[in-house]
Amino acid sequence: MINHREVLTSGETDVLVRFISDPVEMLLEYRLIALDTPKAADLPQQGYYGEYAEVSMRYCILIVSTDIYGYTDTAFLYDISRDEQIAKEILKILYDGAVTPITAKHIVEDLL
């Protein structure tokens, strides 16, 4: 059962917060994080990366759950997508489904 839903946006990070009261009282926080990738000019011409081309932003998702006893669990889903719109859709799906950090990896694997 969902008692409270709130959408917050702060700067470059989208944050969705959800409070669940059944079966356990838990606060779930979903964050979309944009990470800038290394540019080709910053990398050696040859070597480990070889011919490395510029790539766009990497979008990651952080899920944090905190229960009424203060226990916190987290999941960081690295490089979900290079497309911001797709990453936001995945974030919304996880939020709508009240996905916890424990099951997040498996849910995202099924989505992708």
Backbone as JSON, one array per atom type, in Angstrom:
{
  "sequence": "MINHREVLTSGETDVLVRFISDPVEMLLEYRLIALDTPKAADLPQQGYYGEYAEVSMRYCILIVSTDIYGYTDTAFLYDISRDEQIAKEILKILYDGAVTPITAKHIVEDLL",
  "N": [[0.84, -1.17, 0.0], [0.58, 2.18, -0.85], [1.31, 5.12, 0.71], [2.28, 7.69, 0.38], [3.35, 9.77, -2.22], [5.84, 11.41, -3.99], [7.41, 13.68, -6.16], [10.51, 14.88, -6.86], [12.79, 17.27, -8.16], [16.12, 18.08, -8.59], [18.51, 20.11, -9.68], [20.79, 18.5, -11.76], [19.95, 15.99, -11.2], [17.39, 13.64, -11.11], [14.93, 12.87, -8.77], [12.92, 10.51, -7.23], [10.58, 9.78, -4.74], [9.18, 7.42, -2.54], [6.87, 6.22, -0.16], [6.17, 3.3, 1.56], [3.79, 1.32, 3.24], [2.91, -1.22, 3.62], [3.97, -4.48, 3.05], [5.87, -3.82, 4.98], [6.97, -0.92, 6.67], [8.57, 1.43, 4.73], [10.88, 3.6, 3.18], [11.47, 4.52, -0.06], [13.86, 5.63, -2.34], [14.59, 6.92, -5.46], [17.06, 7.67, -7.75], [18.2, 9.34, -10.62], [21.21, 9.47, -12.18], [23.56, 11.33, -13.94], [26.49, 10.66, -15.63], [29.45, 11.95, -16.9], [31.27, 10.84, -19.69], [34.65, 9.75, -20.44], [36.52, 11.79, -22.65], [37.77, 11.48, -25.99], [40.1, 12.96, -26.38], [41.25, 13.0, -23.9], [42.3, 10.52, -23.49], [44.93, 8.13, -24.14], [46.31, 7.79, -27.47], [46.81, 5.21, -28.45], [46.83, 2.02, -26.87], [45.42, 0.67, -23.9], [42.73, 1.39, -24.36], [42.65, 1.55, -27.09], [41.5, 2.62, -30.27], [39.61, 4.94, -29.27], [36.48, 6.29, -29.31], [34.58, 9.33, -28.88], [31.98, 9.28, -26.54], [28.61, 9.6, -25.38], [26.8, 10.88, -22.49], [26.56, 8.78, -19.6], [23.94, 7.15, -18.03], [22.9, 6.44, -14.82], [21.29, 4.6, -12.18], [20.33, 5.04, -8.86], [19.12, 3.36, -6.11], [17.69, 3.63, -2.98], [16.71, 2.21, 0.02], [15.07, 2.62, 3.1], [14.16, 1.37, 6.17], [11.76, 1.35, 8.95], [13.33, 0.92, 11.15], [15.71, 2.01, 10.62], [17.43, 0.64, 9.02], [19.32, 0.51, 6.09], [19.43, -0.08, 2.62], [21.06, -0.34, -0.52], [21.2, 0.05, -4.1], [23.18, 0.38, -6.91], [22.84, 1.02, -10.16], [24.72, 0.82, -12.77], [25.4, 2.63, -15.73], [22.91, 2.4, -17.21], [21.68, 3.37, -19.51], [22.56, 5.2, -22.51], [20.95, 7.07, -23.42], [19.01, 9.69, -22.36], [16.19, 9.88, -22.17], [15.32, 7.19, -22.3], [16.55, 6.21, -19.98], [15.16, 7.71, -18.06], [12.61, 6.65, -18.42], [13.0, 4.01, -17.58], [13.66, 4.51, -14.91], [11.19, 5.52, -14.05], [9.56, 3.25, -14.39], [10.7, 1.53, -12.48], [10.13, 3.01, -10.19], [7.28, 3.16, -10.26], [6.71, 0.47, -9.91], [7.58, 0.07, -7.36], [10.12, -1.03, -6.85], [12.59, -2.67, -5.01], [15.99, -2.29, -3.7], [17.11, -4.85, -3.56], [15.9, -6.43, -5.54], [16.27, -4.95, -7.82], [18.37, -5.2, -9.78], [17.71, -7.58, -11.16], [15.21, -6.96, -12.2], [15.82, -4.85, -13.95], [17.5, -6.19, -15.74], [15.62, -7.84, -16.96], [14.08, -5.88, -18.2], [15.83, -4.72, -20.05]],
  "CA": [[0.0, 0.0, 0.0], [1.36, 3.39, -0.97], [0.69, 6.22, 1.44], [2.78, 9.0, -0.01], [4.15, 9.82, -3.44], [6.35, 12.75, -4.19], [8.41, 13.77, -7.2], [11.41, 16.01, -6.64], [13.86, 17.42, -9.13], [17.13, 18.96, -8.06], [19.66, 20.26, -10.56], [20.96, 17.51, -12.81], [19.54, 14.69, -10.69], [15.97, 13.42, -10.89], [14.71, 12.08, -7.57], [11.55, 10.08, -6.95], [10.53, 9.24, -3.39], [7.94, 6.68, -2.29], [6.75, 5.6, 1.15], [5.33, 2.1, 1.52], [3.45, 0.93, 4.61], [2.51, -2.62, 3.7], [3.94, -5.2, 4.31], [6.8, -3.22, 5.92], [7.13, 0.52, 6.44], [9.85, 1.61, 4.05], [11.02, 4.76, 2.32], [12.26, 4.19, -1.25], [14.33, 6.8, -3.07], [15.12, 6.57, -6.78], [17.82, 8.8, -8.31], [18.82, 9.22, -11.93], [22.5, 10.16, -12.11], [24.24, 11.46, -15.23], [27.94, 10.68, -15.54], [30.13, 12.32, -18.14], [32.25, 9.83, -20.09], [35.93, 10.33, -20.85], [36.59, 12.23, -24.05], [38.87, 10.88, -26.73], [41.31, 13.77, -26.22], [41.81, 12.72, -22.58], [42.83, 9.16, -23.48], [46.05, 7.94, -25.06], [45.91, 7.41, -28.83], [46.85, 3.75, -28.49], [46.95, 1.47, -25.52], [44.34, -0.17, -23.4], [41.45, 1.75, -24.97], [42.73, 1.47, -28.55], [40.89, 3.77, -30.93], [38.46, 5.23, -28.43], [35.69, 7.4, -29.82], [33.79, 10.03, -27.88], [30.65, 8.75, -26.27], [27.78, 10.56, -24.65], [26.59, 10.66, -21.06], [26.09, 7.49, -19.08], [22.9, 7.38, -17.03], [22.88, 5.41, -13.79], [20.17, 4.72, -11.24], [20.61, 4.68, -7.48], [17.91, 3.09, -5.33], [17.98, 3.54, -1.55], [15.54, 1.9, 0.85], [15.29, 2.77, 4.53], [12.97, 0.9, 6.89], [11.45, 2.11, 10.17], [14.37, 0.67, 12.14], [16.91, 2.71, 10.19], [18.25, -0.2, 8.14], [19.4, 1.05, 4.74], [19.95, -0.95, 1.57], [21.21, 0.44, -1.75], [21.59, -0.6, -5.36], [23.64, 1.34, -7.92], [22.75, 0.38, -11.48], [25.66, 1.61, -13.56], [25.3, 2.72, -17.19], [21.62, 1.84, -17.64], [21.46, 3.77, -20.9], [23.24, 6.41, -22.97], [19.85, 7.94, -23.83], [18.37, 10.22, -21.16], [14.76, 9.55, -22.15], [15.2, 5.77, -21.95], [16.92, 6.09, -18.57], [14.04, 8.24, -17.27], [11.51, 5.68, -18.51], [13.36, 2.89, -16.7], [13.51, 5.03, -13.55], [9.74, 5.61, -13.78], [9.07, 1.87, -14.25], [11.15, 1.04, -11.17], [9.38, 3.77, -9.19], [5.88, 2.72, -10.29], [6.64, -0.9, -9.39], [8.14, 0.05, -6.0], [11.21, -2.0, -6.88], [13.56, -2.5, -3.93], [17.36, -2.51, -4.13], [17.42, -6.28, -3.64], [15.42, -7.0, -6.8], [16.45, -3.99, -8.91], [19.24, -5.71, -10.85], [16.98, -8.59, -11.92], [14.14, -6.28, -12.93], [16.44, -4.11, -15.06], [17.94, -7.2, -16.72], [14.43, -8.25, -17.72], [13.64, -4.74, -19.02], [16.76, -4.48, -21.14]],
  "C": [[0.88, 1.24, 0.0], [0.64, 4.52, -0.27], [1.08, 7.58, 0.9], [3.62, 8.88, -1.26], [4.58, 11.25, -3.65], [7.42, 12.7, -5.27], [9.22, 15.04, -6.95], [12.4, 16.07, -7.79], [14.84, 18.44, -8.59], [18.32, 19.0, -8.99], [19.68, 19.23, -11.65], [20.49, 16.12, -12.4], [18.03, 14.66, -10.54], [15.82, 12.5, -9.69], [13.24, 11.78, -7.43], [11.55, 9.43, -5.58], [9.17, 8.59, -3.18], [7.99, 6.1, -0.88], [5.76, 4.45, 1.05], [5.05, 1.68, 2.95], [3.08, -0.54, 4.74], [3.31, -3.44, 2.7], [4.88, -4.63, 5.37], [6.88, -1.73, 5.62], [8.53, 0.78, 5.9], [9.79, 2.88, 3.2], [11.94, 4.36, 1.17], [12.6, 5.47, -1.98], [15.0, 6.33, -4.36], [15.79, 7.8, -7.36], [18.37, 8.43, -9.68], [20.07, 10.08, -11.9], [23.15, 10.15, -13.49], [25.74, 11.55, -14.99], [28.54, 11.01, -16.89], [31.19, 11.25, -18.44], [33.56, 10.5, -20.48], [35.89, 10.7, -22.33], [37.82, 11.63, -24.71], [40.17, 11.64, -26.53], [42.0, 13.47, -24.89], [42.48, 11.35, -22.49], [44.02, 9.05, -24.42], [45.55, 7.45, -26.43], [45.86, 5.89, -28.98], [46.95, 3.26, -27.05], [45.74, 0.65, -25.17], [43.01, 0.12, -24.11], [41.47, 1.63, -26.49], [42.2, 2.74, -29.17], [39.58, 4.06, -30.22], [37.73, 6.45, -28.97], [34.94, 8.07, -28.67], [32.43, 9.38, -27.76], [29.9, 9.74, -25.4], [27.71, 10.21, -23.17], [26.18, 9.23, -20.76], [25.08, 7.8, -17.98], [22.84, 6.16, -16.11], [21.68, 5.65, -12.88], [20.65, 4.25, -9.87], [19.29, 4.5, -6.77], [18.33, 2.9, -3.88], [16.69, 3.24, -0.82], [15.95, 2.02, 2.31], [14.03, 2.32, 5.24], [12.81, 1.67, 8.2], [12.5, 1.92, 11.26], [15.69, 1.34, 11.76], [17.83, 1.88, 9.31], [18.18, 0.35, 6.72], [20.01, 0.03, 3.8], [20.02, -0.12, 0.29], [21.54, -0.46, -2.93], [21.99, 0.51, -6.32], [23.7, 0.61, -9.25], [23.52, 1.25, -12.47], [25.37, 1.51, -15.05], [24.05, 2.0, -17.72], [21.37, 2.13, -19.11], [22.32, 4.98, -21.22], [22.22, 7.45, -23.43], [19.09, 8.38, -22.59], [16.9, 9.82, -21.06], [14.52, 8.09, -21.77], [15.5, 5.56, -20.47], [15.79, 6.6, -17.67], [12.85, 7.3, -17.3], [11.77, 4.49, -17.6], [13.21, 3.3, -15.24], [12.04, 5.06, -13.15], [9.13, 4.21, -13.58], [9.45, 1.31, -12.88], [10.37, 1.72, -10.05], [7.93, 3.28, -9.12], [5.71, 1.33, -9.71], [7.15, -1.04, -7.97], [9.24, -1.0, -5.87], [12.22, -1.66, -5.78], [14.98, -2.74, -4.44], [17.72, -3.99, -4.33], [17.03, -6.86, -5.0], [15.7, -6.13, -8.02], [17.27, -4.54, -10.07], [18.48, -6.69, -11.75], [15.87, -7.96, -12.76], [14.72, -5.54, -14.15], [16.95, -5.07, -16.13], [16.77, -7.65, -17.58], [13.95, -7.13, -18.64], [14.53, -4.54, -20.23], [16.88, -5.71, -21.99]]
}
